[in-house]
Amino acid sequence: MNNSESTASLIQAFQGAGQGQVFRYFDELDGDGQAQLLAQAATIDLAEVDALVAEHINGEHSSSVDLDGLTPAPYTALPANGGDQAQWDAAVEAGSAAITAGRVAAFTVAGGQGTRLGYDGPKGTYPVTPVSQKTLFQVFAEKIARSGERFGVTIPWFILTSEINNDATVAAFKESDFFGINADSVHFIMQGLVPAVDYSGKILLAEKSKIAMTPDGHGGSLRALVRSGAVAKMEELGVDCVSYFQVDNPIIQCIDPAFIGFHVLGQSELSSKMVPKAYALEKVGHFCMQDDAALVVEYSDMPDAMQEQTNADGSIRFNGGSVAIHIFDRAFIARAGSTTSDLQLPFHRADKKIPYVGADGVIVTPEAANGVKFEMFVFDALPLAKNPVIIEAAREDDFSPVKNAEGVDSPKSCKRDQLRMFVRWLRAAGEEIETDESGVPSTWFEICHLFAADEADFVAQWAALADRPAIVEGLIIE
Ligand code: UTP
């Protein structure tokens, strides 16, 4: 097929699918504009759009979740909260063996748009540490490098980007010389985009030469891993445990031996960390069971009365908060991310204000929601997984995301959480330091993650130091 034939057949396919409006202004565009529109249109799976419109726009689809028979999901408690210390020790041992054997990769999802933070650039390039203002990507790079050094391996790092931020992300890594880690061990994967539609199910144009498209959600990471060849690369490297975390959470233990150990020992396809909810109506997903399958039910899908239910001892019944920290089995990703498999993540509908090119060719910025974006959520993989394992994590050791510019989950709250964590590590190593009543030190200092990736690592590293520095304002322990 020559160029003009393939252009004609693409336009015909859109017309045949009732989406011919995408090419309404095609004849007005210059060569570049036409090429851009055609290239974008060629990435769209019209059958998928058709199915989404049939289900979410024209269908009877209701977003409400079936709450029948929902019970709290069981989990393995931390030793500090009644868990069995010997079981945790065995998990650390099994996890350490898996890391040493090169079976573990890190996987950061960084394809989101980060609109709430209002930062112009990929979120991973946002400075987060309290003293040296290292970026999120640098924090992860240092933790992954240190874990590799500790276990004598190079830990591959897969990073999900989207078309919207991929170039800027790759450029940031190059400018920083990959934060000192081997560039060959870092793999960027672009997630897919899905077109936005209006309430008649018609694909919207953002500009005359540009379709309104958004990333397909963190759930899209699974099919991106398959499509990009990353899963095949993992297999070639001997990796079968994929440590999944979000780009906005610098507190995360990127490579956690205990978590990996529970995953391996449980022969789990998908393991998750839960943190007890801070209060009954905290806006997190809830780990639940239904018909013998584990699942996450979003706070928005669970009635307040249910979120507030208590056990006989007064504790919160649905207490397991989801913090988007998982270990995936590689073969499970291959199945859940393949377009031909029976395991498919569902799309969710989000009603949004979507700027679009109106009938007169002028861009309209709507005041109210005028259309729908479609996203997949990674936790929807949970009911599809065999032997799901859920372990408890201490919030302060694993979760302090940077989501908002101010207030809760902001750069300020995250810096304070990092400072509190550094204090706990120092105290665990036998040092004393003055803090306010919330645990923030009066002297701000930082622990470089090339020195220690987690508390146990810090305690060992500190003990081995010949010259221990005095904790003074601005100190970086490295
Ligand atoms: P959020 O749900 O917080 O979305 O993503 P966001 O896009 O980062 O931020 P807002 O809502 O626009 O303010 C949670 C994690 O999932 C990743 C994000 O990069 C973040 O690490 N994500 C989200 C993707 O990788 N792809 C997506 O399509 C959506």
Short mmCIF file of N, CA and C in Angstrom, two decimals, residues 196-362:
data_model
loop_
_atom_site.label_atom_id
_atom_site.label_comp_id
_atom_site.label_asym_id
_atom_site.label_seq_id
_atom_site.Cartn_x
_atom_site.Cartn_y
_atom_site.Cartn_z
N ALA A 196 -10.08 10.53 24.29
CA ALA A 196 -11.22 10.97 25.10
C ALA A 196 -12.41 11.14 24.16
N VAL A 197 -13.61 10.88 24.69
CA VAL A 197 -14.81 10.99 23.85
C VAL A 197 -15.82 11.93 24.51
N ASP A 198 -16.73 12.47 23.67
CA ASP A 198 -17.81 13.29 24.25
C ASP A 198 -18.96 12.36 24.67
N TYR A 199 -20.05 12.97 25.14
CA TYR A 199 -21.12 12.13 25.68
C TYR A 199 -21.93 11.40 24.60
N SER A 200 -21.57 11.65 23.32
CA SER A 200 -22.17 10.82 22.26
C SER A 200 -21.19 9.74 21.83
N GLY A 201 -20.07 9.66 22.51
CA GLY A 201 -19.10 8.62 22.18
C GLY A 201 -18.19 9.00 21.02
N LYS A 202 -18.18 10.28 20.64
CA LYS A 202 -17.33 10.71 19.52
C LYS A 202 -15.95 11.14 20.05
N ILE A 203 -14.92 10.68 19.39
CA ILE A 203 -13.55 11.05 19.78
C ILE A 203 -13.38 12.56 19.59
N LEU A 204 -12.79 13.21 20.62
CA LEU A 204 -12.63 14.67 20.58
C LEU A 204 -11.28 15.06 19.98
N LEU A 205 -11.27 16.21 19.33
CA LEU A 205 -10.01 16.79 18.84
C LEU A 205 -9.56 17.86 19.83
N ALA A 206 -8.30 17.80 20.25
CA ALA A 206 -7.75 18.84 21.11
C ALA A 206 -7.36 20.06 20.26
N GLU A 207 -6.89 19.76 19.05
CA GLU A 207 -6.59 20.78 18.04
C GLU A 207 -7.03 20.16 16.71
N LYS A 208 -7.00 20.99 15.67
CA LYS A 208 -7.47 20.43 14.38
C LYS A 208 -6.58 19.26 13.93
N SER A 209 -5.32 19.31 14.37
CA SER A 209 -4.39 18.26 13.93
C SER A 209 -4.02 17.32 15.08
N LYS A 210 -4.82 17.35 16.17
CA LYS A 210 -4.42 16.57 17.35
C LYS A 210 -5.63 15.99 18.06
N ILE A 211 -5.60 14.69 18.27
CA ILE A 211 -6.70 14.03 18.97
C ILE A 211 -6.48 14.19 20.48
N ALA A 212 -7.58 14.41 21.22
CA ALA A 212 -7.48 14.52 22.69
C ALA A 212 -7.23 13.12 23.25
N MET A 213 -6.01 12.88 23.73
CA MET A 213 -5.68 11.54 24.23
C MET A 213 -5.04 11.64 25.61
N THR A 214 -5.29 10.66 26.45
CA THR A 214 -4.68 10.64 27.79
C THR A 214 -4.09 9.27 28.07
N PRO A 215 -3.10 9.22 28.98
CA PRO A 215 -2.50 7.93 29.31
C PRO A 215 -3.56 6.94 29.81
N ASP A 216 -3.33 5.65 29.55
CA ASP A 216 -4.37 4.65 29.86
C ASP A 216 -4.36 4.18 31.32
N GLY A 217 -3.78 4.99 32.20
CA GLY A 217 -3.83 4.69 33.63
C GLY A 217 -2.67 3.79 34.07
N HIS A 218 -2.43 3.73 35.42
CA HIS A 218 -1.30 2.88 35.85
C HIS A 218 -1.56 1.41 35.52
N GLY A 219 -2.83 1.05 35.37
CA GLY A 219 -3.14 -0.33 34.94
C GLY A 219 -2.63 -0.61 33.53
N GLY A 220 -2.45 0.46 32.76
CA GLY A 220 -1.91 0.30 31.41
C GLY A 220 -0.45 -0.13 31.43
N SER A 221 0.16 -0.06 32.62
CA SER A 221 1.58 -0.44 32.73
C SER A 221 1.79 -1.90 32.35
N LEU A 222 0.79 -2.75 32.64
CA LEU A 222 1.00 -4.18 32.39
C LEU A 222 1.07 -4.45 30.89
N ARG A 223 0.14 -3.86 30.14
CA ARG A 223 0.22 -4.12 28.70
C ARG A 223 1.41 -3.40 28.07
N ALA A 224 1.81 -2.27 28.66
CA ALA A 224 3.00 -1.57 28.13
C ALA A 224 4.25 -2.43 28.35
N LEU A 225 4.32 -3.10 29.49
CA LEU A 225 5.48 -3.98 29.75
C LEU A 225 5.54 -5.11 28.73
N VAL A 226 4.38 -5.62 28.37
CA VAL A 226 4.35 -6.73 27.39
C VAL A 226 4.69 -6.19 26.00
N ARG A 227 3.94 -5.16 25.58
CA ARG A 227 4.06 -4.63 24.21
C ARG A 227 5.46 -4.13 23.91
N SER A 228 6.10 -3.51 24.91
CA SER A 228 7.42 -2.90 24.69
C SER A 228 8.55 -3.92 24.64
N GLY A 229 8.24 -5.16 25.00
CA GLY A 229 9.29 -6.17 25.04
C GLY A 229 9.99 -6.22 26.39
N ALA A 230 9.52 -5.41 27.36
CA ALA A 230 10.17 -5.39 28.67
C ALA A 230 10.03 -6.74 29.39
N VAL A 231 8.88 -7.38 29.22
CA VAL A 231 8.69 -8.68 29.89
C VAL A 231 9.67 -9.70 29.31
N ALA A 232 9.84 -9.65 27.99
CA ALA A 232 10.81 -10.57 27.36
C ALA A 232 12.22 -10.26 27.88
N LYS A 233 12.52 -8.97 28.03
CA LYS A 233 13.84 -8.57 28.54
C LYS A 233 14.03 -9.12 29.97
N MET A 234 12.98 -9.01 30.77
CA MET A 234 13.07 -9.52 32.14
C MET A 234 13.37 -11.02 32.13
N GLU A 235 12.69 -11.72 31.25
CA GLU A 235 12.89 -13.16 31.17
C GLU A 235 14.34 -13.46 30.81
N GLU A 236 14.84 -12.72 29.83
CA GLU A 236 16.23 -12.90 29.38
C GLU A 236 17.21 -12.64 30.55
N LEU A 237 16.85 -11.67 31.41
CA LEU A 237 17.73 -11.33 32.54
C LEU A 237 17.56 -12.28 33.73
N GLY A 238 16.54 -13.13 33.65
CA GLY A 238 16.29 -14.05 34.78
C GLY A 238 15.47 -13.40 35.90
N VAL A 239 14.78 -12.29 35.56
CA VAL A 239 13.96 -11.59 36.56
C VAL A 239 12.56 -12.17 36.59
N ASP A 240 12.07 -12.54 37.77
CA ASP A 240 10.67 -12.95 37.86
C ASP A 240 9.89 -12.24 38.96
N CYS A 241 10.55 -11.35 39.72
CA CYS A 241 9.84 -10.56 40.75
C CYS A 241 9.99 -9.09 40.39
N VAL A 242 8.86 -8.43 40.18
CA VAL A 242 8.90 -7.04 39.72
C VAL A 242 8.35 -6.14 40.83
N SER A 243 9.23 -5.32 41.40
CA SER A 243 8.87 -4.48 42.54
C SER A 243 8.28 -3.16 42.03
N TYR A 244 6.96 -3.02 42.16
CA TYR A 244 6.20 -1.92 41.55
C TYR A 244 5.99 -0.79 42.56
N PHE A 245 6.32 0.43 42.18
CA PHE A 245 5.99 1.58 43.04
C PHE A 245 5.74 2.82 42.21
N GLN A 246 5.13 3.82 42.87
CA GLN A 246 4.74 5.04 42.17
C GLN A 246 5.85 6.09 42.25
N VAL A 247 5.87 6.95 41.26
CA VAL A 247 6.95 7.93 41.17
C VAL A 247 6.87 9.00 42.26
N ASP A 248 5.72 9.10 42.92
CA ASP A 248 5.56 10.24 43.83
C ASP A 248 5.90 9.93 45.28
N ASN A 249 6.48 8.75 45.55
CA ASN A 249 6.62 8.30 46.94
C ASN A 249 8.08 8.01 47.32
N PRO A 250 8.84 9.02 47.76
CA PRO A 250 10.27 8.80 48.00
C PRO A 250 10.59 7.95 49.23
N ILE A 251 9.58 7.74 50.10
CA ILE A 251 9.82 6.96 51.32
C ILE A 251 9.89 5.45 51.01
N ILE A 252 9.33 5.08 49.88
CA ILE A 252 9.20 3.65 49.51
C ILE A 252 10.52 2.88 49.68
N GLN A 253 10.40 1.64 50.16
CA GLN A 253 11.56 0.75 50.12
C GLN A 253 11.51 0.06 48.75
N CYS A 254 12.28 0.59 47.82
CA CYS A 254 12.18 0.13 46.42
C CYS A 254 12.42 -1.37 46.33
N ILE A 255 13.39 -1.85 47.06
CA ILE A 255 13.75 -3.27 47.03
C ILE A 255 13.71 -3.75 48.48
N ASP A 256 12.58 -4.32 48.88
CA ASP A 256 12.37 -4.68 50.29
C ASP A 256 12.51 -6.20 50.46
N PRO A 257 13.60 -6.66 51.08
CA PRO A 257 13.82 -8.11 51.19
C PRO A 257 12.65 -8.85 51.83
N ALA A 258 12.05 -8.29 52.88
CA ALA A 258 10.95 -9.01 53.56
C ALA A 258 9.76 -9.17 52.62
N PHE A 259 9.41 -8.09 51.93
CA PHE A 259 8.25 -8.12 51.03
C PHE A 259 8.50 -9.13 49.90
N ILE A 260 9.68 -9.08 49.34
CA ILE A 260 10.02 -10.01 48.25
C ILE A 260 9.98 -11.45 48.77
N GLY A 261 10.46 -11.63 49.98
CA GLY A 261 10.47 -12.97 50.58
C GLY A 261 9.06 -13.52 50.77
N PHE A 262 8.15 -12.70 51.31
CA PHE A 262 6.76 -13.16 51.47
C PHE A 262 6.16 -13.53 50.11
N HIS A 263 6.49 -12.72 49.10
CA HIS A 263 5.97 -12.97 47.74
C HIS A 263 6.47 -14.32 47.22
N VAL A 264 7.77 -14.54 47.38
CA VAL A 264 8.39 -15.76 46.85
C VAL A 264 7.87 -16.98 47.63
N LEU A 265 7.90 -16.88 48.95
CA LEU A 265 7.48 -18.02 49.76
C LEU A 265 6.00 -18.34 49.56
N GLY A 266 5.20 -17.31 49.28
CA GLY A 266 3.77 -17.52 49.08
C GLY A 266 3.43 -17.94 47.66
N GLN A 267 4.46 -18.08 46.80
CA GLN A 267 4.24 -18.41 45.38
C GLN A 267 3.14 -17.54 44.80
N SER A 268 3.28 -16.27 45.11
CA SER A 268 2.23 -15.32 44.77
C SER A 268 2.43 -14.76 43.37
N GLU A 269 1.31 -14.49 42.69
CA GLU A 269 1.40 -13.80 41.40
C GLU A 269 1.38 -12.29 41.58
N LEU A 270 0.78 -11.85 42.69
CA LEU A 270 0.72 -10.40 42.94
C LEU A 270 0.64 -10.17 44.44
N SER A 271 1.67 -9.55 44.98
CA SER A 271 1.69 -9.26 46.41
C SER A 271 1.51 -7.76 46.63
N SER A 272 0.98 -7.43 47.80
CA SER A 272 0.66 -6.02 48.06
C SER A 272 1.03 -5.67 49.50
N LYS A 273 1.38 -4.40 49.69
CA LYS A 273 1.54 -3.90 51.06
C LYS A 273 0.27 -3.15 51.45
N MET A 274 -0.19 -3.38 52.67
CA MET A 274 -1.29 -2.58 53.18
C MET A 274 -0.78 -1.75 54.35
N VAL A 275 -1.37 -0.57 54.54
CA VAL A 275 -1.12 0.15 55.79
C VAL A 275 -2.46 0.34 56.47
N PRO A 276 -2.48 0.21 57.81
CA PRO A 276 -3.74 0.45 58.51
C PRO A 276 -4.21 1.88 58.20
N LYS A 277 -5.50 2.04 58.00
CA LYS A 277 -6.01 3.37 57.68
C LYS A 277 -5.73 4.33 58.84
N ALA A 278 -5.46 5.58 58.50
CA ALA A 278 -5.17 6.58 59.55
C ALA A 278 -6.44 6.92 60.31
N TYR A 279 -7.58 6.89 59.62
CA TYR A 279 -8.89 7.11 60.23
C TYR A 279 -9.92 6.47 59.31
N ALA A 280 -11.13 6.26 59.83
CA ALA A 280 -12.10 5.41 59.12
C ALA A 280 -12.38 5.88 57.70
N LEU A 281 -12.49 7.20 57.49
CA LEU A 281 -12.87 7.69 56.16
C LEU A 281 -11.67 8.16 55.35
N GLU A 282 -10.49 7.63 55.67
CA GLU A 282 -9.31 8.02 54.87
C GLU A 282 -9.54 7.63 53.41
N LYS A 283 -9.12 8.54 52.51
CA LYS A 283 -9.42 8.32 51.08
C LYS A 283 -8.40 7.38 50.44
N VAL A 284 -8.50 6.11 50.81
CA VAL A 284 -7.63 5.10 50.20
C VAL A 284 -8.49 3.93 49.73
N GLY A 285 -7.92 3.07 48.90
CA GLY A 285 -8.62 1.84 48.54
C GLY A 285 -8.54 0.88 49.72
N HIS A 286 -9.51 -0.05 49.78
CA HIS A 286 -9.55 -1.01 50.87
C HIS A 286 -9.28 -2.42 50.34
N PHE A 287 -8.37 -3.13 51.01
CA PHE A 287 -8.16 -4.53 50.65
C PHE A 287 -9.32 -5.36 51.19
N CYS A 288 -10.00 -6.06 50.30
CA CYS A 288 -11.17 -6.86 50.69
C CYS A 288 -11.08 -8.24 50.06
N MET A 289 -12.01 -9.10 50.49
CA MET A 289 -12.20 -10.41 49.85
C MET A 289 -13.65 -10.48 49.38
N GLN A 290 -13.83 -11.14 48.26
CA GLN A 290 -15.19 -11.39 47.76
C GLN A 290 -15.12 -12.68 46.95
N ASP A 291 -16.00 -13.61 47.22
CA ASP A 291 -16.00 -14.90 46.50
C ASP A 291 -14.59 -15.50 46.44
N ASP A 292 -13.91 -15.49 47.55
CA ASP A 292 -12.56 -16.10 47.64
C ASP A 292 -11.48 -15.37 46.85
N ALA A 293 -11.79 -14.21 46.28
CA ALA A 293 -10.75 -13.45 45.56
C ALA A 293 -10.45 -12.17 46.34
N ALA A 294 -9.16 -11.77 46.31
CA ALA A 294 -8.80 -10.49 46.93
C ALA A 294 -9.08 -9.38 45.93
N LEU A 295 -9.44 -8.23 46.45
CA LEU A 295 -9.66 -7.08 45.57
C LEU A 295 -9.49 -5.79 46.35
N VAL A 296 -9.31 -4.68 45.62
CA VAL A 296 -9.25 -3.37 46.27
C VAL A 296 -10.53 -2.63 45.92
N VAL A 297 -11.23 -2.16 46.96
CA VAL A 297 -12.44 -1.37 46.73
C VAL A 297 -12.12 0.08 47.10
N GLU A 298 -12.25 0.96 46.11
CA GLU A 298 -11.94 2.38 46.33
C GLU A 298 -12.87 2.98 47.39
N TYR A 299 -12.37 3.98 48.12
CA TYR A 299 -13.19 4.63 49.16
C TYR A 299 -14.47 5.21 48.54
N SER A 300 -14.35 5.65 47.28
CA SER A 300 -15.50 6.27 46.62
C SER A 300 -16.57 5.23 46.26
N ASP A 301 -16.21 3.96 46.29
CA ASP A 301 -17.17 2.90 45.97
C ASP A 301 -17.70 2.21 47.22
N MET A 302 -17.20 2.62 48.41
CA MET A 302 -17.63 1.96 49.64
C MET A 302 -18.40 2.98 50.48
N PRO A 303 -19.64 2.66 50.86
CA PRO A 303 -20.42 3.62 51.66
C PRO A 303 -19.69 3.98 52.96
N ASP A 304 -19.87 5.23 53.40
CA ASP A 304 -19.21 5.69 54.64
C ASP A 304 -19.49 4.73 55.80
N ALA A 305 -20.75 4.29 55.90
CA ALA A 305 -21.12 3.45 57.06
C ALA A 305 -20.27 2.17 57.07
N MET A 306 -19.97 1.67 55.89
CA MET A 306 -19.17 0.44 55.79
C MET A 306 -17.71 0.76 56.16
N GLN A 307 -17.21 1.89 55.70
CA GLN A 307 -15.83 2.28 56.02
C GLN A 307 -15.66 2.50 57.53
N GLU A 308 -16.78 2.87 58.17
CA GLU A 308 -16.72 3.19 59.60
C GLU A 308 -17.03 1.99 60.50
N GLN A 309 -17.40 0.84 59.91
CA GLN A 309 -17.72 -0.33 60.73
C GLN A 309 -16.55 -0.68 61.65
N THR A 310 -16.90 -1.18 62.84
CA THR A 310 -15.83 -1.55 63.78
C THR A 310 -15.94 -3.03 64.17
N ASN A 311 -14.84 -3.57 64.64
CA ASN A 311 -14.81 -4.92 65.20
C ASN A 311 -15.29 -4.84 66.65
N ALA A 312 -15.43 -6.03 67.28
CA ALA A 312 -15.90 -6.06 68.67
C ALA A 312 -15.02 -5.22 69.59
N ASP A 313 -13.72 -5.16 69.29
CA ASP A 313 -12.80 -4.42 70.17
C ASP A 313 -12.74 -2.93 69.81
N GLY A 314 -13.59 -2.49 68.89
CA GLY A 314 -13.64 -1.06 68.56
C GLY A 314 -12.71 -0.67 67.42
N SER A 315 -11.86 -1.59 66.97
CA SER A 315 -10.95 -1.25 65.86
C SER A 315 -11.73 -1.20 64.53
N ILE A 316 -11.15 -0.51 63.55
CA ILE A 316 -11.84 -0.35 62.26
C ILE A 316 -11.87 -1.70 61.52
N ARG A 317 -13.03 -2.09 61.02
CA ARG A 317 -13.15 -3.42 60.38
C ARG A 317 -12.44 -3.44 59.02
N PHE A 318 -12.80 -2.55 58.13
CA PHE A 318 -12.11 -2.50 56.83
C PHE A 318 -10.89 -1.58 56.99
N ASN A 319 -9.82 -2.16 57.51
CA ASN A 319 -8.69 -1.34 57.96
C ASN A 319 -7.53 -1.32 56.98
N GLY A 320 -7.56 -2.22 55.98
CA GLY A 320 -6.39 -2.38 55.10
C GLY A 320 -6.39 -1.36 53.99
N GLY A 321 -5.56 -0.33 54.13
CA GLY A 321 -5.47 0.70 53.10
C GLY A 321 -4.46 0.31 52.04
N SER A 322 -4.81 0.55 50.79
CA SER A 322 -3.89 0.22 49.69
C SER A 322 -3.01 1.43 49.38
N VAL A 323 -1.70 1.19 49.26
CA VAL A 323 -0.76 2.29 49.03
C VAL A 323 0.03 2.08 47.73
N ALA A 324 -0.51 1.27 46.85
CA ALA A 324 0.06 1.12 45.50
C ALA A 324 1.51 0.61 45.52
N ILE A 325 1.76 -0.36 46.39
CA ILE A 325 3.09 -0.98 46.45
C ILE A 325 2.88 -2.49 46.23
N HIS A 326 3.48 -3.01 45.20
CA HIS A 326 3.22 -4.40 44.83
C HIS A 326 4.49 -5.10 44.37
N ILE A 327 4.43 -6.45 44.41
CA ILE A 327 5.40 -7.25 43.67
C ILE A 327 4.59 -8.08 42.68
N PHE A 328 4.97 -8.00 41.43
CA PHE A 328 4.31 -8.78 40.39
C PHE A 328 5.20 -9.95 39.99
N ASP A 329 4.57 -11.09 39.75
CA ASP A 329 5.27 -12.20 39.12
C ASP A 329 5.35 -11.90 37.61
N ARG A 330 6.53 -12.11 37.03
CA ARG A 330 6.71 -11.75 35.61
C ARG A 330 5.72 -12.48 34.69
N ALA A 331 5.54 -13.79 34.93
CA ALA A 331 4.64 -14.56 34.06
C ALA A 331 3.20 -14.05 34.19
N PHE A 332 2.85 -13.58 35.37
CA PHE A 332 1.51 -13.01 35.55
C PHE A 332 1.35 -11.72 34.74
N ILE A 333 2.41 -10.89 34.73
CA ILE A 333 2.34 -9.66 33.91
C ILE A 333 2.13 -10.06 32.45
N ALA A 334 2.87 -11.09 32.02
CA ALA A 334 2.75 -11.52 30.62
C ALA A 334 1.31 -11.88 30.29
N ARG A 335 0.62 -12.51 31.26
CA ARG A 335 -0.78 -12.90 31.00
C ARG A 335 -1.73 -11.72 31.12
N ALA A 336 -1.61 -10.96 32.22
CA ALA A 336 -2.56 -9.86 32.46
C ALA A 336 -2.34 -8.69 31.51
N GLY A 337 -1.16 -8.64 30.88
CA GLY A 337 -0.87 -7.53 29.98
C GLY A 337 -0.98 -7.90 28.52
N SER A 338 -1.39 -9.14 28.26
CA SER A 338 -1.49 -9.56 26.86
C SER A 338 -2.90 -9.29 26.35
N THR A 339 -3.00 -8.79 25.14
CA THR A 339 -4.34 -8.44 24.63
C THR A 339 -5.15 -9.67 24.29
N THR A 340 -4.49 -10.82 24.19
CA THR A 340 -5.23 -12.01 23.77
C THR A 340 -5.61 -12.90 24.95
N SER A 341 -5.15 -12.53 26.14
CA SER A 341 -5.41 -13.45 27.27
C SER A 341 -6.80 -13.23 27.83
N ASP A 342 -7.26 -14.19 28.63
CA ASP A 342 -8.59 -14.05 29.24
C ASP A 342 -8.53 -13.11 30.45
N LEU A 343 -7.32 -12.82 30.95
CA LEU A 343 -7.20 -11.90 32.08
C LEU A 343 -7.06 -10.48 31.54
N GLN A 344 -8.07 -9.68 31.61
CA GLN A 344 -7.98 -8.32 31.10
C GLN A 344 -8.39 -7.34 32.20
N LEU A 345 -7.62 -6.29 32.35
CA LEU A 345 -8.03 -5.26 33.32
C LEU A 345 -9.16 -4.44 32.70
N PRO A 346 -10.16 -4.12 33.50
CA PRO A 346 -11.25 -3.30 32.96
C PRO A 346 -10.84 -1.83 32.86
N PHE A 347 -11.49 -1.09 32.00
CA PHE A 347 -11.31 0.37 31.97
C PHE A 347 -12.34 1.00 32.90
N HIS A 348 -11.96 2.13 33.50
CA HIS A 348 -12.91 2.91 34.30
C HIS A 348 -13.19 4.21 33.57
N ARG A 349 -14.34 4.76 33.84
CA ARG A 349 -14.75 6.00 33.18
C ARG A 349 -14.53 7.17 34.14
N ALA A 350 -13.92 8.26 33.65
CA ALA A 350 -13.80 9.48 34.47
C ALA A 350 -14.36 10.64 33.66
N ASP A 351 -15.36 11.31 34.22
CA ASP A 351 -15.95 12.47 33.54
C ASP A 351 -15.07 13.69 33.79
N LYS A 352 -14.67 14.37 32.72
CA LYS A 352 -13.69 15.46 32.85
C LYS A 352 -14.08 16.64 31.98
N LYS A 353 -13.48 17.80 32.31
CA LYS A 353 -13.56 18.95 31.40
C LYS A 353 -12.46 18.77 30.37
N ILE A 354 -12.83 18.57 29.14
CA ILE A 354 -11.82 18.28 28.11
C ILE A 354 -11.89 19.36 27.02
N PRO A 355 -10.87 20.22 26.93
CA PRO A 355 -10.88 21.23 25.87
C PRO A 355 -10.96 20.54 24.50
N TYR A 356 -11.74 21.13 23.59
CA TYR A 356 -11.94 20.46 22.29
C TYR A 356 -12.18 21.49 21.20
N VAL A 357 -12.03 21.05 19.97
CA VAL A 357 -12.29 21.92 18.82
C VAL A 357 -13.79 21.85 18.52
N GLY A 358 -14.45 22.99 18.66
CA GLY A 358 -15.90 23.03 18.44
C GLY A 358 -16.24 22.99 16.95
N ALA A 359 -17.55 22.97 16.69
CA ALA A 359 -18.02 22.81 15.31
C ALA A 359 -17.52 23.93 14.40
N ASP A 360 -17.30 25.15 15.00
CA ASP A 360 -16.82 26.26 14.17
C ASP A 360 -15.29 26.29 14.06
N GLY A 361 -14.65 25.25 14.56
CA GLY A 361 -13.20 25.16 14.42
C GLY A 361 -12.43 25.88 15.52
N VAL A 362 -13.14 26.45 16.48
CA VAL A 362 -12.46 27.19 17.57
C VAL A 362 -12.37 26.28 18.80
#
